[in-house]
CSV table of C-alpha atoms and ligand atoms in Angstrom, one decimal:
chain,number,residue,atom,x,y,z
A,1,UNK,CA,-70.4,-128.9,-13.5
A,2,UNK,CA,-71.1,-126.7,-16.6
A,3,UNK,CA,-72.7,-123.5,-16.2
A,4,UNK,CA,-75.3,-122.8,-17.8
A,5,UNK,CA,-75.8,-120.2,-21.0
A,6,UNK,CA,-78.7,-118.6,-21.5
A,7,UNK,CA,-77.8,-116.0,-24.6
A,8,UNK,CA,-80.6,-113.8,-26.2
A,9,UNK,CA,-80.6,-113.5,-30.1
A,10,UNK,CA,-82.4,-110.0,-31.1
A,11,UNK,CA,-82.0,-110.5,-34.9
A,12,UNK,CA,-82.9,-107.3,-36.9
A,13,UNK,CA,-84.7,-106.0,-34.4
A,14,UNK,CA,-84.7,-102.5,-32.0
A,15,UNK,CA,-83.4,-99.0,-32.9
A,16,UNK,CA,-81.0,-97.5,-30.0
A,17,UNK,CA,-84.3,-96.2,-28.1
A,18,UNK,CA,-85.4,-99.9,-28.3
A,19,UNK,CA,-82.7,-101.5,-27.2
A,20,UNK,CA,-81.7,-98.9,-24.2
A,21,UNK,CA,-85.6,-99.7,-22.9
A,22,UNK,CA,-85.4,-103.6,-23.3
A,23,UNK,CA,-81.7,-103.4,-21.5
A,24,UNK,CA,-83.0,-101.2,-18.8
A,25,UNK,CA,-86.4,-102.8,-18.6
A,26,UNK,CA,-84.4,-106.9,-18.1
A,27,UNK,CA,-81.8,-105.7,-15.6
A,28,UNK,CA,-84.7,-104.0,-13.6
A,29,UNK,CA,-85.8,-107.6,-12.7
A,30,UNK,CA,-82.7,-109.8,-13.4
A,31,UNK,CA,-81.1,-111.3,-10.5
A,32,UNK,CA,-77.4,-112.9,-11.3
A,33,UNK,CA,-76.8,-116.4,-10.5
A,34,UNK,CA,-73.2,-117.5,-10.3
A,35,UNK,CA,-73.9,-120.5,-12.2
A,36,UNK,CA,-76.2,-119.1,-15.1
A,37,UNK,CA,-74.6,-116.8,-18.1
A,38,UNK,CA,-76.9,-114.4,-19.6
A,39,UNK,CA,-76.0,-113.1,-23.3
A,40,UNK,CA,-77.2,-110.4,-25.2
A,41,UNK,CA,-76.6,-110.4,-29.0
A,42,UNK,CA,-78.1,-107.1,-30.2
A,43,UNK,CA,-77.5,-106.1,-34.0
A,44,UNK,CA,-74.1,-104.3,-35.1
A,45,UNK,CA,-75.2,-100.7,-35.0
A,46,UNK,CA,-76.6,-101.0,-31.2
A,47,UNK,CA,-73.4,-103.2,-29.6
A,48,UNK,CA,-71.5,-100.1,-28.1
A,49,UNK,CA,-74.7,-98.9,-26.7
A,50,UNK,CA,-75.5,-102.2,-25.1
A,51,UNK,CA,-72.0,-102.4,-24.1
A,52,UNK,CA,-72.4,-99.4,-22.4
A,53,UNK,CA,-75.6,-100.1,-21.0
A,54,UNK,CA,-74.0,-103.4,-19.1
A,55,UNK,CA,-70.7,-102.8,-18.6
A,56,UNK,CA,-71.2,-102.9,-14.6
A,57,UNK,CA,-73.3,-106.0,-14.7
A,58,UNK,CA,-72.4,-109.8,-15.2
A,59,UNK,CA,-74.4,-109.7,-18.6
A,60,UNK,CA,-71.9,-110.6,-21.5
A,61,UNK,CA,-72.5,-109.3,-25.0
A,62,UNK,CA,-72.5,-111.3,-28.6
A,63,UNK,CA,-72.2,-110.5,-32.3
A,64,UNK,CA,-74.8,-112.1,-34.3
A,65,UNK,CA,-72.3,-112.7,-37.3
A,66,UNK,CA,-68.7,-111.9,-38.1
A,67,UNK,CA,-66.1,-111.3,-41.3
A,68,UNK,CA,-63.2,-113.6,-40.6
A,69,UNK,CA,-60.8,-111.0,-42.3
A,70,UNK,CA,-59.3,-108.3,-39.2
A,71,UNK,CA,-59.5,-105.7,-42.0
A,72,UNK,CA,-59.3,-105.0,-45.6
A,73,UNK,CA,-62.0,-103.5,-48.2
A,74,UNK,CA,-64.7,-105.8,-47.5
A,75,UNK,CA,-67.9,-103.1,-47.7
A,76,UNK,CA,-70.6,-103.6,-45.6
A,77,UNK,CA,-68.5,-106.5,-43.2
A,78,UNK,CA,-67.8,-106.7,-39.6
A,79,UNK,CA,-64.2,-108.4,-38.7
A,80,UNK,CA,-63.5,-110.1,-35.1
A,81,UNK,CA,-61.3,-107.1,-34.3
A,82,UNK,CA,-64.2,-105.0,-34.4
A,83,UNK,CA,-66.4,-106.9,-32.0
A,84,UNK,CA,-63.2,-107.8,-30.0
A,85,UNK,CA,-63.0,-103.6,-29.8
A,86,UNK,CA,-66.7,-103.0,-28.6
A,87,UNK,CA,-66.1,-105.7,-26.2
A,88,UNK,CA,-68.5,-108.9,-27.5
A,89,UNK,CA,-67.5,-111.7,-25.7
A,90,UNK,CA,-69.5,-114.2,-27.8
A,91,UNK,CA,-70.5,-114.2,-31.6
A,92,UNK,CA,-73.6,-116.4,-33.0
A,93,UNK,CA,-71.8,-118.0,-35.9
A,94,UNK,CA,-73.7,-120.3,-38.7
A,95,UNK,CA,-77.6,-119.4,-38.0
A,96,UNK,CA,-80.3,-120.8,-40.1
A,97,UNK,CA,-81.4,-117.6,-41.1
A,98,UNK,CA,-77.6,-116.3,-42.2
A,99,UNK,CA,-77.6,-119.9,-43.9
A,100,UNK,CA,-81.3,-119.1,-45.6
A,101,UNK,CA,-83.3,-121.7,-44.3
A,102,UNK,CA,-86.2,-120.5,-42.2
A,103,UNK,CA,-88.6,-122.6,-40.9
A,104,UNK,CA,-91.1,-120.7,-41.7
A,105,UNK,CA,-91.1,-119.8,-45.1
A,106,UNK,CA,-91.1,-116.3,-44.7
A,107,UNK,CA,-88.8,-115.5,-47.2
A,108,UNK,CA,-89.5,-114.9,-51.0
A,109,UNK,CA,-87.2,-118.5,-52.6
A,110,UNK,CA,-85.9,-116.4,-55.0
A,111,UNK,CA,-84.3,-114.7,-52.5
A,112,UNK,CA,-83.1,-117.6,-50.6
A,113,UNK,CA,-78.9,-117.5,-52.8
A,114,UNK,CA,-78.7,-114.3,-51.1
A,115,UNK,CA,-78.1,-116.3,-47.9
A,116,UNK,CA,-74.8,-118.3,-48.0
A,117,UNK,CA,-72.5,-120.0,-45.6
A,118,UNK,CA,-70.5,-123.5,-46.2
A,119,UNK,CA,-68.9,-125.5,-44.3
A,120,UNK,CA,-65.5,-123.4,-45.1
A,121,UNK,CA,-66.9,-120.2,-44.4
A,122,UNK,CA,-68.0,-121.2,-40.7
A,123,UNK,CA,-64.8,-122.4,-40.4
A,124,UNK,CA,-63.4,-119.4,-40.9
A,125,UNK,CA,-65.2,-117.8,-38.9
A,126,UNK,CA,-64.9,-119.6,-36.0
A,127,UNK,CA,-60.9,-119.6,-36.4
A,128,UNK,CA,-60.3,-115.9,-36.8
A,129,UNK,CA,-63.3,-115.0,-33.7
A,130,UNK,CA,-60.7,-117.9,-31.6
A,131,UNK,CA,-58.0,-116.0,-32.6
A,132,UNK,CA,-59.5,-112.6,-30.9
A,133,UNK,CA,-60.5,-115.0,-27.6
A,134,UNK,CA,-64.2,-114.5,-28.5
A,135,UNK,CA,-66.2,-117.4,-28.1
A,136,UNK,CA,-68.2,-118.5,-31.1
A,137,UNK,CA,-72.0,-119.5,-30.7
A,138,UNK,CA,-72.2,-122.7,-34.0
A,139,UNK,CA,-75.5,-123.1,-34.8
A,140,UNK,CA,-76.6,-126.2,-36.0
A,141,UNK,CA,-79.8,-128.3,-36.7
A,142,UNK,CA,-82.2,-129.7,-39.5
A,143,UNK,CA,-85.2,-128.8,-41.5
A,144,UNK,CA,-88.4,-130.4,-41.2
A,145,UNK,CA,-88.1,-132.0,-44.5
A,146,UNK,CA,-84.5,-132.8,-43.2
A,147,UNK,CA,-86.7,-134.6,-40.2
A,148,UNK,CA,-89.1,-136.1,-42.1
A,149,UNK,CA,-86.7,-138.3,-43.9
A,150,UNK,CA,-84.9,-139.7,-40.9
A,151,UNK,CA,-81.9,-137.8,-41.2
A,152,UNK,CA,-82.1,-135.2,-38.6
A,153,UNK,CA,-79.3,-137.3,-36.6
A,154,UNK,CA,-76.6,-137.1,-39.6
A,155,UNK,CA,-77.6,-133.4,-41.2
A,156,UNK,CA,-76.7,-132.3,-37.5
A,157,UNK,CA,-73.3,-134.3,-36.9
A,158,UNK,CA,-72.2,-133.6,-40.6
A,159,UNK,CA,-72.6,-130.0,-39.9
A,160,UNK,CA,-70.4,-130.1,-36.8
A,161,UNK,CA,-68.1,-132.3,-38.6
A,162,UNK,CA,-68.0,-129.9,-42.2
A,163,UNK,CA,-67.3,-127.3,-39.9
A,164,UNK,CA,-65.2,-127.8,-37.0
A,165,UNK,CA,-62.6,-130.2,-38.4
A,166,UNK,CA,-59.2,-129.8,-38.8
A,167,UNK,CA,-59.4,-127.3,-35.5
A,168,UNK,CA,-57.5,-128.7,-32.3
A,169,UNK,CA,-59.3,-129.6,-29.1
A,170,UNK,CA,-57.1,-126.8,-27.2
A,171,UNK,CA,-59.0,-124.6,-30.0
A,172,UNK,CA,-62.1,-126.0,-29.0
A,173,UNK,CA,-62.0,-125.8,-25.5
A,174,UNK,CA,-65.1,-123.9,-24.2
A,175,UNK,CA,-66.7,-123.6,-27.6
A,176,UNK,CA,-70.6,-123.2,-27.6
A,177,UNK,CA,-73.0,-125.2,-29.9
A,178,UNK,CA,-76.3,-124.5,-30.1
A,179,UNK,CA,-78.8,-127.2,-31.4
A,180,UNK,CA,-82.0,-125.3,-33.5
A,181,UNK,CA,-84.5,-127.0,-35.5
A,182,UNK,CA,-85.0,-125.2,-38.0
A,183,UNK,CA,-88.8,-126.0,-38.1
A,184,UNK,CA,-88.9,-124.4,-34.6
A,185,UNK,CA,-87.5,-121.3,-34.7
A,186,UNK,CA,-89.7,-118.6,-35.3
A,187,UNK,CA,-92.5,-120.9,-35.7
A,188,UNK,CA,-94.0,-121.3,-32.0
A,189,UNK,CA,-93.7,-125.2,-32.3
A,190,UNK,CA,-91.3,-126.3,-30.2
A,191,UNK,CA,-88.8,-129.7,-30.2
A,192,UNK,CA,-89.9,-132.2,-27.1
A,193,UNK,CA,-87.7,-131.7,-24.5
A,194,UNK,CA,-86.6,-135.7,-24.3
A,195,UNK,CA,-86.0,-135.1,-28.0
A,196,UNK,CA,-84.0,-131.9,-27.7
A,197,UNK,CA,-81.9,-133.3,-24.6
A,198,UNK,CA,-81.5,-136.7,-27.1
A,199,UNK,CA,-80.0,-134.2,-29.8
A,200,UNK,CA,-77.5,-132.3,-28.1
A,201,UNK,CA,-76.3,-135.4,-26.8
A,202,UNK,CA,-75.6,-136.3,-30.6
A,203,UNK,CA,-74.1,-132.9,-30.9
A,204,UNK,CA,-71.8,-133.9,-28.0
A,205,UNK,CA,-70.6,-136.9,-28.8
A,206,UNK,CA,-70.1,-136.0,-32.0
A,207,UNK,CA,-67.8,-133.4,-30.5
A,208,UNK,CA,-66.1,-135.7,-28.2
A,209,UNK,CA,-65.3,-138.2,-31.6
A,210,UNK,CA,-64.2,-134.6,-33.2
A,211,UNK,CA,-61.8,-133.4,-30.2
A,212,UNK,CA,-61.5,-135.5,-26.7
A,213,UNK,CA,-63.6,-135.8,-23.7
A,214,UNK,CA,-62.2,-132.8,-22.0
A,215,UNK,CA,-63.8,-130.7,-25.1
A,216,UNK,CA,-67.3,-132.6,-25.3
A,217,UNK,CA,-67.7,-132.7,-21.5
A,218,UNK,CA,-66.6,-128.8,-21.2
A,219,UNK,CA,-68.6,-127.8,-23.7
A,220,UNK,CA,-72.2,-126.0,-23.3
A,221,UNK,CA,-74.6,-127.0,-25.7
A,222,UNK,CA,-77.8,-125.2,-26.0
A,223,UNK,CA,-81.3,-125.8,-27.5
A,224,UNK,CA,-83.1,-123.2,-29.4
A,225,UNK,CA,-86.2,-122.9,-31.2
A,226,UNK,CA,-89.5,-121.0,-29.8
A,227,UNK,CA,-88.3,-121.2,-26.0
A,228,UNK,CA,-90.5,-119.6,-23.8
A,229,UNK,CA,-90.8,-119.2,-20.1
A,230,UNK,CA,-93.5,-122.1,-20.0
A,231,UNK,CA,-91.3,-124.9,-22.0
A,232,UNK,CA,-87.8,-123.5,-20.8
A,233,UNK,CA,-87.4,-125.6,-17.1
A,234,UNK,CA,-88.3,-129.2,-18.9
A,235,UNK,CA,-85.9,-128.5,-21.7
A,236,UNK,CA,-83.3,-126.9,-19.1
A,237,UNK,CA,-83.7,-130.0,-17.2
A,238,UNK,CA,-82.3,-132.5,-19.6
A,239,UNK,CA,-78.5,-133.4,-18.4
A,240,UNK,CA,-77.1,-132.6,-22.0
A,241,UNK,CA,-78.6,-129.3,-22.4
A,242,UNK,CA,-76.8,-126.5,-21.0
A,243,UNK,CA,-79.2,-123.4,-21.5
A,244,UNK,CA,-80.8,-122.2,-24.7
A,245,UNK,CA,-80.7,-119.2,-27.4
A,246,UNK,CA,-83.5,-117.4,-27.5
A,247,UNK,CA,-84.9,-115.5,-30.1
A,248,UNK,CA,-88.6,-114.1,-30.0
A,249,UNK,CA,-88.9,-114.2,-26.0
A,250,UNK,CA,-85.4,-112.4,-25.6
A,251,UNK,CA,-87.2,-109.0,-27.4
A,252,UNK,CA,-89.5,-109.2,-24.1
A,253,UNK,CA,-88.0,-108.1,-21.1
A,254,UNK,CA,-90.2,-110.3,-18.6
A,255,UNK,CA,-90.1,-113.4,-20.8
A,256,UNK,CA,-86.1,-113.4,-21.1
A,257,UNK,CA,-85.7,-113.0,-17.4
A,258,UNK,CA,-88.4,-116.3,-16.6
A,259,UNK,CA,-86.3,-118.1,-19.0
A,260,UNK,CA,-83.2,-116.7,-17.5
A,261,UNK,CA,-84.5,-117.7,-14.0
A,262,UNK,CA,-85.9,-121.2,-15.6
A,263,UNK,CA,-82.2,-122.2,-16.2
B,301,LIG,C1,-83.1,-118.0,-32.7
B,301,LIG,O1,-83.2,-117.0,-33.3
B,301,LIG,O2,-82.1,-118.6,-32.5
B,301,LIG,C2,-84.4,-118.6,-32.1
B,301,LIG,C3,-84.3,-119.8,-31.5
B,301,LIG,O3,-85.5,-117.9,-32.3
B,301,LIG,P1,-86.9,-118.2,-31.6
B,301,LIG,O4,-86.7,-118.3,-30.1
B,301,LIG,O5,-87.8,-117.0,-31.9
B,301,LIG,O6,-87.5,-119.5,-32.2
């Protein structure tokens, strides 16, 4: 049985204070379950910090991006070795928001070419944070215009396909999808739970025609978009989800441990 991954996304929020209170305030109430991972993926400058903050608790800690150079002058960057050094176990690779599409709209379009990943550069990634044993987090999932034309099912499979082929399954082995309609993240409207659990069953068998079985039936796959302790248990319950990323409801001490405790 696969257990399940429940992994906390704070995006650009929390200073140091912030981030020692939210820490302090979730462990305060978390109780560990041998069978349910809990991540916390604060931004760059508060890692050590949180590492700190954990480091005699099961809680495991994530980038939210990565460099896949180890080193070089590449201003303003972060390489695998680093997070491999402040001891991130996982790394969020491929988000909508680091590709620039956001569901909902809150960023100026002009603004929108600052935000670029391709096919290759997820790639990368995910090879060099392998190659430092940290387990990437690929996000993947549609827009609602994306939806609206049919073609949620094939925007979702050709991104696991642009981006994970050419790696071997013994590469692959324990790698983490996470399946996040763009339309939902952020936005408080949140994917039917049939339909979610109907999705990352594309995402796995899309991985098991990618790799083998032992990859796709090893393999957690999570749903995220506006999780929240009252729609976490039905979406938890469907056999291809594994656990969820969560990004609004993570910020909240309370409302991460109830999701934590829905999985
Ligand atoms: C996310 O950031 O990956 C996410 C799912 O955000 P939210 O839970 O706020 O929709």
């Amino acid at each position: 049985m696969r257990a399940k991954l429940i992994a906390g996304n704070w995006k650009m929020h929390l200073t140091l204070a912030g981030a020692t209170a939210l820490v302090e305030e979730f462990l305060g109430s978390y109780r560990p379950k041998p069978d349910v991972d809990v991540v916390v993926c604060p931004g760059f400058v508060a890692l050590s910090k949180v590492r700190s903050l954990i480091k005699d608790t099961p809680l495991k800690l994530g980038g939210q991006d990565v460099f896949w150079e180890e080193e070089g002058a590449f201003t303003g960057k972060v390489s695998p070795a680093m997070l491999a050094d402040v001891g991130a176990d996982y790394c969020i690779v491929g988000h909508s928001e680091a590709r620039g599409r956001f569901g909902g709209g809150q960023v100026d379009p002009n603004l929108l070419p600052f935000f670029v990943e391709t096919h290759e550069s997820l790639h990368q990634k995910i090879e060099a944070l392998l190659y430092r044993a940290i387990t990437p987090i690929l996000c993947i999932g549609e827009t609602l215009a994306e939806r609206d034309a049919g073609r949620a099912d094939a925007v979702v499979e050709q991104q696991i396909r642009g981006t994970l082929q050419g790696l071997e399954p013994s590469a692959l082995f324990g790698v983490v999808l996470a399946y996040e309609p763009v339309w939902a993240i952020g936005t408080g409207k949140v994917c039917e739970a049939e339909e979610a659990g109907r999705m990352c069953g594309i995402v796995r068998e899309t991985l098991r025609d990618l790799s083998d079985d032992d990859v796709a039936t090893t393999a957690r796959i999570l749903y995220g978009g506006s999780l929240k302790p009252d729609n976490a248990y039905a979406v938890f319950q469907q056999p291809d989800v594994d656990g969820g990323l969560v990004g609004g409801a993570s910020l909240n001490a309370a409302s991460f441990a109830q999701i934590v405790h829905a999985a």
